[in-house]
Coordinates of C-alpha atoms in Angstrom, one line a residue:
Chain A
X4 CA 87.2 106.2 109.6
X5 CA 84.4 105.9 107.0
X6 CA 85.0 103.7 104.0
X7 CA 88.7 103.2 102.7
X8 CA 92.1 105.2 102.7
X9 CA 93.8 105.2 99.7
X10 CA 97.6 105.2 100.3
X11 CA 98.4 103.1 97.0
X12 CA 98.4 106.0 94.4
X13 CA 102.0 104.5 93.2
X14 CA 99.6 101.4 91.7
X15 CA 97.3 103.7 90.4
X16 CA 94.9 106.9 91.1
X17 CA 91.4 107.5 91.2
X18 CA 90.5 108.9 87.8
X19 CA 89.3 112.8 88.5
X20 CA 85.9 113.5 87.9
X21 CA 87.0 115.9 85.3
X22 CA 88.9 113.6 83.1
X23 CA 86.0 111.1 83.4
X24 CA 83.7 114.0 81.8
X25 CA 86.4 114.9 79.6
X26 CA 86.6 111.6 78.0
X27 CA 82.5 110.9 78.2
X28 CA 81.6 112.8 74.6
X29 CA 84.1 110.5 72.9
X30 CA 82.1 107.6 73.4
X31 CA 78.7 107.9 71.8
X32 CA 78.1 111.5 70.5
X33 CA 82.1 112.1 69.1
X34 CA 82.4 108.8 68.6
X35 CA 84.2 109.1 64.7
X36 CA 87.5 107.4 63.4
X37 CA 90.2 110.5 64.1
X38 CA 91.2 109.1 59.8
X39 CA 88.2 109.6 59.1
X40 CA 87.8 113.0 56.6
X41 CA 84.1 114.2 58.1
X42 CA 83.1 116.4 60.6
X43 CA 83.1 113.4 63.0
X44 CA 86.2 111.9 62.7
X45 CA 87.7 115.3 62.7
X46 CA 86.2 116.3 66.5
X47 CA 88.3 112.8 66.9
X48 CA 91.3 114.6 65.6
X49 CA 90.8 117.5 67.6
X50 CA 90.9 116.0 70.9
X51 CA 94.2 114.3 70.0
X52 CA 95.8 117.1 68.9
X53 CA 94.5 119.3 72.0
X54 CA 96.2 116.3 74.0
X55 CA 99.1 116.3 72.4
X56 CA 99.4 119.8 72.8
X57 CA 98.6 119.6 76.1
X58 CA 101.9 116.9 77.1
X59 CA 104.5 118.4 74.4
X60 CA 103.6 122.2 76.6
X61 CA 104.6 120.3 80.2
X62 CA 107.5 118.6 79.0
X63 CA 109.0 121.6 76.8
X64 CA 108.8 119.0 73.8
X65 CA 107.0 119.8 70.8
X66 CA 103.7 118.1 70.0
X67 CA 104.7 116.2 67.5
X68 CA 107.2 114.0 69.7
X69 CA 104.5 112.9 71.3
X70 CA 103.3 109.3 70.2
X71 CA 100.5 107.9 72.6
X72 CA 100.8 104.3 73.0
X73 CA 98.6 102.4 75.9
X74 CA 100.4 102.9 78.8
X75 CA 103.5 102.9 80.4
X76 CA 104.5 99.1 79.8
X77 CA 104.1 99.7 76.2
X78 CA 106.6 103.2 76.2
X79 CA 109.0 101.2 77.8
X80 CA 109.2 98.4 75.4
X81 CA 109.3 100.4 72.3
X82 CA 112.1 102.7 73.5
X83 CA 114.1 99.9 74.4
X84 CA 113.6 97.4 71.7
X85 CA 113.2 99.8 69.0
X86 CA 116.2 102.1 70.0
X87 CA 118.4 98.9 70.2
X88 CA 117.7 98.1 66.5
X89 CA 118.0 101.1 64.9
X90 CA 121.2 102.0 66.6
X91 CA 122.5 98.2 66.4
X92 CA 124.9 99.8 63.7
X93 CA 126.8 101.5 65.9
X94 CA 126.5 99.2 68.6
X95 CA 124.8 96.8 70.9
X96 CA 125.6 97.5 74.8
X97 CA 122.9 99.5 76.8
X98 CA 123.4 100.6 80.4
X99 CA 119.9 100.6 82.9
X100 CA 120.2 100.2 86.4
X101 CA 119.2 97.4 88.9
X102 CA 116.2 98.7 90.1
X103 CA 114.5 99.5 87.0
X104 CA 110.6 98.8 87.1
X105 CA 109.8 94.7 85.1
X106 CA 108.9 96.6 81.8
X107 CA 112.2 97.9 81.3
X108 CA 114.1 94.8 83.3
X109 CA 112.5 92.3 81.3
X110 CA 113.0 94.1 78.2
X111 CA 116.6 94.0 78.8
X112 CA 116.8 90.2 79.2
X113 CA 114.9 90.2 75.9
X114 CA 117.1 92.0 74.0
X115 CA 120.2 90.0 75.7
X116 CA 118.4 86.7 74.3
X117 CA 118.8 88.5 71.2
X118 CA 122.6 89.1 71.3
X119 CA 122.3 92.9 73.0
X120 CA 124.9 92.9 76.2
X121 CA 123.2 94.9 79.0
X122 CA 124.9 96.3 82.1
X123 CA 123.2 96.7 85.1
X124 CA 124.1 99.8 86.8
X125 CA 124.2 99.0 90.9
X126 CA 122.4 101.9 93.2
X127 CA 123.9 102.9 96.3
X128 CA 122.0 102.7 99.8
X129 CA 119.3 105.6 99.2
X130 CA 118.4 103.7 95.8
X131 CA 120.5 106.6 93.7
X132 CA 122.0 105.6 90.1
X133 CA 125.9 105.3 91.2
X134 CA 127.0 107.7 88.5
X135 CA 130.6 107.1 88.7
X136 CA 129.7 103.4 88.2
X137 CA 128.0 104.7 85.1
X138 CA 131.1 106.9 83.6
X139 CA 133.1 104.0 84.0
X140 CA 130.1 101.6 82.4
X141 CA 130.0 103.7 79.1
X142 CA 132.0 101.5 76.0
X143 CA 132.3 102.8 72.6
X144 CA 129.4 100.4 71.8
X145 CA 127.1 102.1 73.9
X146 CA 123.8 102.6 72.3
X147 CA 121.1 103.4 75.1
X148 CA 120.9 104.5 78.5
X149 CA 117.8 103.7 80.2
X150 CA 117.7 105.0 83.9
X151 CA 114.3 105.8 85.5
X152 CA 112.9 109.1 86.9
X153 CA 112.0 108.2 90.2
X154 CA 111.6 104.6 91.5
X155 CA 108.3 103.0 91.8
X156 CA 109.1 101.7 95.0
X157 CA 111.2 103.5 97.3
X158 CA 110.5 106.9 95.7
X159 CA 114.6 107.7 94.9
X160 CA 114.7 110.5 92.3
X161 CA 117.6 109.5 90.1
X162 CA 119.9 112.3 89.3
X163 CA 118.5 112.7 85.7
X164 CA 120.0 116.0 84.7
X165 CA 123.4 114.5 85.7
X166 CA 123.1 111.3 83.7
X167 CA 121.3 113.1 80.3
X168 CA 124.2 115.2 80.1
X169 CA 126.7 112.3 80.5
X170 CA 124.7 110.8 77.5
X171 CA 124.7 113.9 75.6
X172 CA 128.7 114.3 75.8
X173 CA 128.8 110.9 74.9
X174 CA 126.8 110.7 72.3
X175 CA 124.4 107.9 73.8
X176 CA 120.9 108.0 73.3
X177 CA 118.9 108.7 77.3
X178 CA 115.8 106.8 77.7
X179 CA 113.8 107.6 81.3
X180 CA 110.9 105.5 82.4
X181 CA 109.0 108.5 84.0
X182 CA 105.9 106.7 84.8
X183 CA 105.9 107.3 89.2
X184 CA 108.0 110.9 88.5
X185 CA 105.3 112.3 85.3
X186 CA 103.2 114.3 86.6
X187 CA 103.9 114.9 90.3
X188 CA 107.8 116.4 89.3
X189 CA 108.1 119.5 86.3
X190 CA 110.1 117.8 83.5
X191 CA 112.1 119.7 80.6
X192 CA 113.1 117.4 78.7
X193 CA 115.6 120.1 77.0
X194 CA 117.1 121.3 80.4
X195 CA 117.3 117.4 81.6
X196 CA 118.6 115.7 77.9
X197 CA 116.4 113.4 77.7
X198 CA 115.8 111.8 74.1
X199 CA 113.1 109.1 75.3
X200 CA 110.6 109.7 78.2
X201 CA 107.8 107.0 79.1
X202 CA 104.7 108.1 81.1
X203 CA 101.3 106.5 82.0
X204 CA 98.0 108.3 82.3
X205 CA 96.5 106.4 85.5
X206 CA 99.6 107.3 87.9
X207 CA 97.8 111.2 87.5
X208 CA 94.6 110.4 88.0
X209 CA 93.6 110.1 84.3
X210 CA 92.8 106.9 82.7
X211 CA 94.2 103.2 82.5
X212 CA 95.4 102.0 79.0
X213 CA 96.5 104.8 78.0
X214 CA 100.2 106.5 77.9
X215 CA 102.7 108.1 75.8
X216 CA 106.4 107.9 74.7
X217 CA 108.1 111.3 73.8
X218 CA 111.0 110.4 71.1
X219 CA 113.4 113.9 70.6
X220 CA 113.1 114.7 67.1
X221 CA 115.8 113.2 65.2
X222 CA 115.8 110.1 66.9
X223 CA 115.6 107.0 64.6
X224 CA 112.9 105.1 66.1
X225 CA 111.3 102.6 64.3
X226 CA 107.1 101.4 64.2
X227 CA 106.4 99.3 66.8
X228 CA 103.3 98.6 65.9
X229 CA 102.8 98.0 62.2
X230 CA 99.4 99.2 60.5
X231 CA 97.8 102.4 59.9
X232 CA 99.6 106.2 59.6
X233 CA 98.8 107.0 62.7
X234 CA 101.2 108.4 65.1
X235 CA 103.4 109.7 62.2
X236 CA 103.4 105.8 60.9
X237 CA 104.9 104.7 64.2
X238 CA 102.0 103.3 66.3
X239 CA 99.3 102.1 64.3
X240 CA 96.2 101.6 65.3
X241 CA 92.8 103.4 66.1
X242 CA 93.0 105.9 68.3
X243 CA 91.9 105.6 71.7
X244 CA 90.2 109.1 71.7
X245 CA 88.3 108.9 74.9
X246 CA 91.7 108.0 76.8
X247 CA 93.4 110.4 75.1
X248 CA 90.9 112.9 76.1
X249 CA 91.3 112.3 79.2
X250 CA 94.8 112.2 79.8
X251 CA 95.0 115.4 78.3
X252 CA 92.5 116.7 80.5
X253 CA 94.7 115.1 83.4
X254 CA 98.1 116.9 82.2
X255 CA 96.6 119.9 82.8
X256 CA 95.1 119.5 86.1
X257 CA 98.6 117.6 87.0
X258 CA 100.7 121.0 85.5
X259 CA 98.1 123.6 87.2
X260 CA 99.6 124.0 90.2
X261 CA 101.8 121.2 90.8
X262 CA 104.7 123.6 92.8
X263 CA 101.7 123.5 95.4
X264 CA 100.4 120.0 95.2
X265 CA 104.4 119.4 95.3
X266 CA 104.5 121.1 98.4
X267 CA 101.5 120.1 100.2
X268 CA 102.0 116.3 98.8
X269 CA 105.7 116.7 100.5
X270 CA 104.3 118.0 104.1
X271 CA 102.0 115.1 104.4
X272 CA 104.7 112.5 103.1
X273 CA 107.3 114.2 105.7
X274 CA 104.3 113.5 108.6
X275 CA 103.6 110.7 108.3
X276 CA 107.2 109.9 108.0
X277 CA 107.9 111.6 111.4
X278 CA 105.2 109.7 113.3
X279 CA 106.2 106.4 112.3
X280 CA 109.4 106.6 112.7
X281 CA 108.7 107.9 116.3
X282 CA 106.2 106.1 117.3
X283 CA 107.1 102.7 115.6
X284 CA 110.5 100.8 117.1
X285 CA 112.6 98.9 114.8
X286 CA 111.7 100.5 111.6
X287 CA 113.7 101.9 108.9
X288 CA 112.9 104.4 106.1
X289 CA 114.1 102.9 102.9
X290 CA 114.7 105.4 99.9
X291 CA 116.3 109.2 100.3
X292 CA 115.0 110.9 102.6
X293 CA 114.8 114.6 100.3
X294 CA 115.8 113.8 96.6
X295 CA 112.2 111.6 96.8
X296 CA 109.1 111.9 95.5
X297 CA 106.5 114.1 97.1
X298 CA 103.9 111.0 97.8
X299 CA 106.2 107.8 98.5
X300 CA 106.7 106.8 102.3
X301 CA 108.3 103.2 102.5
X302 CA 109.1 101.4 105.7
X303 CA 110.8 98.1 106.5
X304 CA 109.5 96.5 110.3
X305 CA 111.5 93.9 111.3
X306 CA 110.3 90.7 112.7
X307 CA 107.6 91.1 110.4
X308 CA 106.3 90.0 106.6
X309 CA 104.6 92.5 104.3
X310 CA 102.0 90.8 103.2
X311 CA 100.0 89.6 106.4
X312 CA 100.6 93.8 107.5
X313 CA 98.6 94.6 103.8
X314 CA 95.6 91.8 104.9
X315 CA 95.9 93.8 108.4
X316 CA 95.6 97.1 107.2
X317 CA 93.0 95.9 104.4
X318 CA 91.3 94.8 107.2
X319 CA 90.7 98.3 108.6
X320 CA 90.2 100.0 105.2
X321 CA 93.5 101.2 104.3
X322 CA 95.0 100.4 100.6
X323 CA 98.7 99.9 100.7
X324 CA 101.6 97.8 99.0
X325 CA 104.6 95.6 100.2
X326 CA 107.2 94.5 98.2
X327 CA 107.5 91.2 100.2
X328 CA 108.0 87.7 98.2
X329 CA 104.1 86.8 98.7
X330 CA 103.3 90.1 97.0
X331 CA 105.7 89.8 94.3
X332 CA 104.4 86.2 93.1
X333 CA 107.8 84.6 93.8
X334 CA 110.0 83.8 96.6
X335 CA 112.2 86.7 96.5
X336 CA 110.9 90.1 97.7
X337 CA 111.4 93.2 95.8
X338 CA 114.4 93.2 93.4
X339 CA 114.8 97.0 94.4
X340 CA 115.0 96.4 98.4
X341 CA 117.8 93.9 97.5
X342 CA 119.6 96.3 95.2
X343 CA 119.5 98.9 98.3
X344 CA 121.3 96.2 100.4
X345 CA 118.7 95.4 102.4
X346 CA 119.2 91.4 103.8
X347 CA 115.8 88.9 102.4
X348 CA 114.1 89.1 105.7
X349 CA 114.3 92.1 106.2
X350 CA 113.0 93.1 102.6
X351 CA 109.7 90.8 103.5
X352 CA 108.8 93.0 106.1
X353 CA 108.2 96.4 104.0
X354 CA 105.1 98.9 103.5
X355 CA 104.9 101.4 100.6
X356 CA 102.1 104.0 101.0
X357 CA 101.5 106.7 98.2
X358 CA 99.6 109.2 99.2
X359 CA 98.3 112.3 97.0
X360 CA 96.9 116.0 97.8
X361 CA 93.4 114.1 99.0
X362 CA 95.0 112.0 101.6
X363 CA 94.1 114.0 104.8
X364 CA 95.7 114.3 108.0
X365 CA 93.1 112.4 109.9
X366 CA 93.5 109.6 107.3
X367 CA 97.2 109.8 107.8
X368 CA 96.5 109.5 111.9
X369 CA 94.3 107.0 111.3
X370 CA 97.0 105.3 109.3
X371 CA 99.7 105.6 111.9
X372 CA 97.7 103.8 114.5
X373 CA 96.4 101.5 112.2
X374 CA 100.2 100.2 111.3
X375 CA 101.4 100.7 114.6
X376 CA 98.8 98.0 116.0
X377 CA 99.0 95.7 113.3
X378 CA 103.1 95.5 113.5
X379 CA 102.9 95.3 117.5
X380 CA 100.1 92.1 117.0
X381 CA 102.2 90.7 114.3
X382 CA 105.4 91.1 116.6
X383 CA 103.5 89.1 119.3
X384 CA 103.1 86.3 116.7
X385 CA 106.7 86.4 115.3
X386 CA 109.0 83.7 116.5
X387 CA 111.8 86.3 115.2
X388 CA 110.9 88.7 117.8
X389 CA 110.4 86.3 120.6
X390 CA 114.1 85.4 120.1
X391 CA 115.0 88.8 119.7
X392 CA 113.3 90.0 123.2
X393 CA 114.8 86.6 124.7
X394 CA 118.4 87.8 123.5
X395 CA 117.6 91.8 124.7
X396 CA 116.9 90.2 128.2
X397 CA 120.0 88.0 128.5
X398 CA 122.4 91.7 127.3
Chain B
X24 CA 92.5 85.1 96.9
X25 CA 91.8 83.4 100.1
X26 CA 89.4 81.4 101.2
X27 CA 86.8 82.4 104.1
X28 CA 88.9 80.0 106.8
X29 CA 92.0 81.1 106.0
X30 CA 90.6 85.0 106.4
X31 CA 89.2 83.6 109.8
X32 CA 92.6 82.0 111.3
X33 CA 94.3 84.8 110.0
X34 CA 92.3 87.4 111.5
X35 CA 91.3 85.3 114.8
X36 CA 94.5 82.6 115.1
X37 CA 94.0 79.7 117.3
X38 CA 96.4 78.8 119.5
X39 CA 99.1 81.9 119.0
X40 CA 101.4 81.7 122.0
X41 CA 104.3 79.9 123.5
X42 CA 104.1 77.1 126.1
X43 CA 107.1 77.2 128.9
X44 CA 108.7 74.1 129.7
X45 CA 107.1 72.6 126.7
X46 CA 107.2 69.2 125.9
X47 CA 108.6 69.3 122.7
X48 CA 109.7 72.8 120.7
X49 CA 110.0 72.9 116.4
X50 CA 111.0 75.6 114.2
X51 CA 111.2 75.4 110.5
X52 CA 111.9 77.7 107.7
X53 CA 113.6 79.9 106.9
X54 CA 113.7 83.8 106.9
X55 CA 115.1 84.5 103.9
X56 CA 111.8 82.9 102.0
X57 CA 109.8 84.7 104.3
X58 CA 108.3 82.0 106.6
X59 CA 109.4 81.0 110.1
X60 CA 107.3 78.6 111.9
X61 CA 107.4 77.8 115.6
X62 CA 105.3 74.9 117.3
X63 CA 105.0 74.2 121.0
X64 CA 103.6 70.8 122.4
X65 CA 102.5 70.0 125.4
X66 CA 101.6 66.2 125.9
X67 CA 100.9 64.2 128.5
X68 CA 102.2 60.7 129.9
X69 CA 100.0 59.1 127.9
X70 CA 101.1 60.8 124.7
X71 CA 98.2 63.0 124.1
X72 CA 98.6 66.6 123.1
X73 CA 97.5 68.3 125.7
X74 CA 98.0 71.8 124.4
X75 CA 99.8 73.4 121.0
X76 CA 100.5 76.8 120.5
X77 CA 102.4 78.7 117.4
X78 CA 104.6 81.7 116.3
X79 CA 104.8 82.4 112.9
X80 CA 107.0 84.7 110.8
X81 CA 105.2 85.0 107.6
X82 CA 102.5 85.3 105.1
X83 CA 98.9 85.4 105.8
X84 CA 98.5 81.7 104.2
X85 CA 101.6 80.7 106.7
X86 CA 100.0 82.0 109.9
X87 CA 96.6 80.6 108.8
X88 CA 97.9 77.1 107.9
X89 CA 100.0 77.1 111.5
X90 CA 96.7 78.1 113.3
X91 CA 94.9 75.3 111.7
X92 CA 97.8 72.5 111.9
X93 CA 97.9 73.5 115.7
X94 CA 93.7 72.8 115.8
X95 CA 94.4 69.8 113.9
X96 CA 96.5 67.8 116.5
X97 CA 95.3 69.2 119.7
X98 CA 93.8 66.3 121.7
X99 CA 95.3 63.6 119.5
X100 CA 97.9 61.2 120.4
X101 CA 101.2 61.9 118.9
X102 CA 100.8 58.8 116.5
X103 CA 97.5 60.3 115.5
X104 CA 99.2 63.8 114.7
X105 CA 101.5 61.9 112.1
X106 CA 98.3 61.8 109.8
X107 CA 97.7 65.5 110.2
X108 CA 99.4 66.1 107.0
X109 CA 100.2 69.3 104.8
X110 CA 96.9 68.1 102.6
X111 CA 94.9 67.8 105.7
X112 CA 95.5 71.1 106.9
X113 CA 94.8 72.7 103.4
X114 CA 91.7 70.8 103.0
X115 CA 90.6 72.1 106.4
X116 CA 91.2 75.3 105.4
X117 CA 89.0 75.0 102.2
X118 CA 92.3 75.4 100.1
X119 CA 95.2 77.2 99.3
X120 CA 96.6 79.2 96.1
X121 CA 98.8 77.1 94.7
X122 CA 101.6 80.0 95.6
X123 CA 100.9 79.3 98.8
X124 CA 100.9 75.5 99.3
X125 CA 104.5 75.3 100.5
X126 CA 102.9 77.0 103.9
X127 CA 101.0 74.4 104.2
X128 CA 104.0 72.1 104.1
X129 CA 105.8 74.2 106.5
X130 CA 102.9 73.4 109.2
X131 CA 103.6 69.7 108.3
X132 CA 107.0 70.0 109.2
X133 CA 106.9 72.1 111.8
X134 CA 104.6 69.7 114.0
X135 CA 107.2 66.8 112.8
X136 CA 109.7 69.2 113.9
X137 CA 107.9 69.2 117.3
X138 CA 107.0 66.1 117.8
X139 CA 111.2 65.2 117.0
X140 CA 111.9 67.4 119.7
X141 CA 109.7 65.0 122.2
X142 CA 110.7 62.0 121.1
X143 CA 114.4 62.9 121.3
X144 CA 114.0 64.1 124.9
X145 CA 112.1 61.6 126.2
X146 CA 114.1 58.6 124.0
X147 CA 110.8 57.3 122.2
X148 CA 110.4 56.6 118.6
X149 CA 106.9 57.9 116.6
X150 CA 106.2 55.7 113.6
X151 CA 107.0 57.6 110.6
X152 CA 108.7 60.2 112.1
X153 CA 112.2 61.4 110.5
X154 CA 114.4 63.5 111.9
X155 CA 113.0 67.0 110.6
X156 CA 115.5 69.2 107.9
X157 CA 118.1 71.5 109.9
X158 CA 116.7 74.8 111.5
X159 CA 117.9 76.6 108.5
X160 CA 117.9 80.0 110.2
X161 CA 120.7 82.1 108.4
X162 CA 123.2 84.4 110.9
X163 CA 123.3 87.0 108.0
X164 CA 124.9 89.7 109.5
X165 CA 122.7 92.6 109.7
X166 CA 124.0 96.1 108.9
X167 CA 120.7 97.6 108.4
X168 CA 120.1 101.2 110.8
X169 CA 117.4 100.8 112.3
X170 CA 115.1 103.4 114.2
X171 CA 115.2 102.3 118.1

């Protein structure tokens, strides 16, 4: 196999070519303050707006609940914290679930420094929201519900349409981090009830920095940053028109076709599946199996740790993930595996690969071999395993 | 993130293997963190390590640093192994991220944890040597599916 395959799209995606010509005249020939009341600033403007357009038309919002912000980390954070104080009136409980991504996680423990109570919804074994834990989790003081789209990790689509009308009937604003799910799932936010939906341009190939938080009209959301008018006075600060630009130009490659990419995404995701799971013992598909996203595969191996398979694989080219403790930058793997049940050792031996409409089957064969060598060596080095085969032999 | 040698005894490990009927057998770690380390001696009358080989559950800082500890002592006597300690192996190895120093503490034990298991069987005493921390393997019952 020539050069690398990419099976890490979940981090992030190659920016299209397009997007990168889309956002190119913002730079140095319509380079003008979008404030600004000349022709220059205004070809600023007009990009925005075409943007904003663009996002408000594939979520069935209307443009102007659309505030960009620069990226998905930031949507989060301003949903949560900002939502929590202007509804602090009425209350100060919020209900997210346990395998929220760190941006909406670690805003909770913020706001429960800051007297919020937050319950942690628990997810059952194919990572899904446990709604009945939910019904019996909403209090009179409920403010917020915060449940993401789809999980970063395993892929589990959360049963959004379910949980927004919950919130509607309770009156309880419904916040969804939609960062893996934008994109690569069609999202109404009318048909799904969602007041608050956070997205990130580089998860659909547009570009880094740059995201957006859609707030229902009507919502009291407060500035989060304080400054300029723009946003409608609640994000100051200078456009970033070229990113904007381009993530436009990215929502509608993303929207053209996506029942298609859905589909052909979906086929490769179910391949690649198949063959490992045939062809590689002691494995285990973590995540649902259907209600998941059309590019997430994710394994656990047993006997092995994630992060020597990723220095394996990177070895021969391929880009992939783990959400092992040496990956995560502490000694506890993935927060999500553990909410799923799945025991610590276990959870150190795991593989995410993303793959996209690009991805080809070769790559994919390629892949298969790739991981099925790499487990088998690092088998052969694991004293788990040797006890394991020493215990088979002795049955 | 890593340095050159530890790509190199990651990629090409010395010593990976088992010994039968070896002299002395340690394990240490622990699963749950994510690093199991297994060392096998082989030593002679005269208390010289013959052979050493290693299994290793873990990172790629964790097999690297057992590859290198294993390097480390081959040949020397097993008072001469005592100074093969956790800095030795990381300075051998052109350094570690600080994440990752506890591997190189696990190679330290596990070679104490080895060179235990000698002295118990054969009724010596190493200078310096304490008796290494419990196997701390946990019997978590496992009610994960798994694909056969």
């Amino acid at each position: 196999m020539d050069g690398i395959v990419y099976l890490d799209n979940a981090a992030t995606t190659k920016t299209a070519p397009q997007v990168v010509e889309a956002m190119l005249p913002y730079f140095s020939e319509h380079y003008g303050n979008a404030s600004s009341i000349y022709g220059l600033g205004q070809e600023s403007q007009k990009a925005i707006d075409q943007a904003r357009e663009r996002i408000g038309v594939s979520l069935n919002a209307a443009p102007e609940e659309i505030y960009f912000t620069a990226g998905g980390t930031e949507a989060d954070n301003w949903a949560l914290i900002a939502a929590a104080e202007a509804y602090e009136a009425k209350g100060k409980h919020i209900i997210t679930s346990c395998i929220e991504h760190h941006a909406v996680l670690h805003t909770c423990r913020y706001l429960e420094r800051r007297g919020y109570e937050v319950t942690y919804l628990p997810v059952k074994e194919n990572g899904m929201v446990d709604l009945e834990a939910l019904k019996q989790a909403v209090r009179p003081d409920t403010i917020l519900i915060s449940v993401m789209f789809a999980n970063n990790e395993i892929g589990t689509i959360q049963p959004i349409e379910e949980i927004g009308r919950l919130a509607k009937e309770k009156g309880i604003l419904f916040h969804t981090d939609a960062v893996q799910a934008y994109g690569h799932l069609p999202i109404d936010v009318q048909a799904l009830s969602i007041d608050l939906l956070s997205a990130s341009g580089h998860k659909l190939q547009g570009p880094k920095g740059i995201g957006f938080l859609y707030i229902r009209k009507g919502v009291k959301i407060r500035a989060f940053l304080h400054g300029g008018a723009q946003e409608r006075k609640r994000r100051a600060g200078t456009e970033n028109v070229p990113a904007i630009a381009g993530l436009g130009t990215a929502v509608q490659r993303a929207f053209t076709g996506l029942t298609e990419r859905m589909e052909k995404e979906s086929r490769l995701r179910d391949y690649l599946i198949r063959r490992i799971e045939e062809e590689i013992p002691y494995c285990r598909l973590n995540g649902d199996r259907t209600e998941r996203l059309p590019g997430n595969v994710h394994f656990c191996f047993r006997f092995i740790e994630g992060e020597s398979l990723l220095m394996l694989l990177d070895g021969k080219g391929i880009c992939a993930s783990s959400g092992s403790a040496c990956t995560s930058g502490s000694l506890d793997p993935s927060h999500v595996l553990l909410a799923i049940g799945l025991p610590h050792e276990i959870a150190h031996g795991s593989l995410r690969l993303t793959l996209n409409q690009e991805n080809t089957v070769e790559e994919l064969d390629y892949t298969v071999e790739a991981v099925r060598e790499a487990v088998e060596r690092l088998r052969g080095m694991s004293p788990l395993y040797e006890d394991f085969v020493k215990q088979e032999k002795l049955k | 993130m890593y340095s050159e040698k530890v790509m190199d005894h990651f990629t090409n490990p010395r010593n990976m293997g088992e010994i039968e009927a070896a002299s002395g057998v340690g394990t240490v770690g622990n699963a749950k963190c994510g690093d199991i380390m297994r060392i096998y001696l082989d030593i002679d009358e005269n208390h010289v390590i013959r052979d050493c080989k290693f299994k290793t559950f873990g990172c790629g800082a964790a097999v690297a640093t057992s590859s290198m500890a294993t390097e480390l002592v081959k040949g020397k006597t097993v008072e001469e192994a005592m100074a093969v300690t956790n800095q030795a192996v990381m300075e051998a190895l052109d350094g570690l991220p600080p994440v990752k120093v506890h591997c190189s503490l696990l190679a330290e034990e596990a070679i104490h944890a080895a060179l235990w298991d000698y002295a118990q069987k054969n009724g010596i005493e190493i200078k310096g040597l304490k008796e290494p921390k419990k196997d701390i393997h946990e019997d978590e019952e496992e009610e994960t599916d798994w694909q056969a």
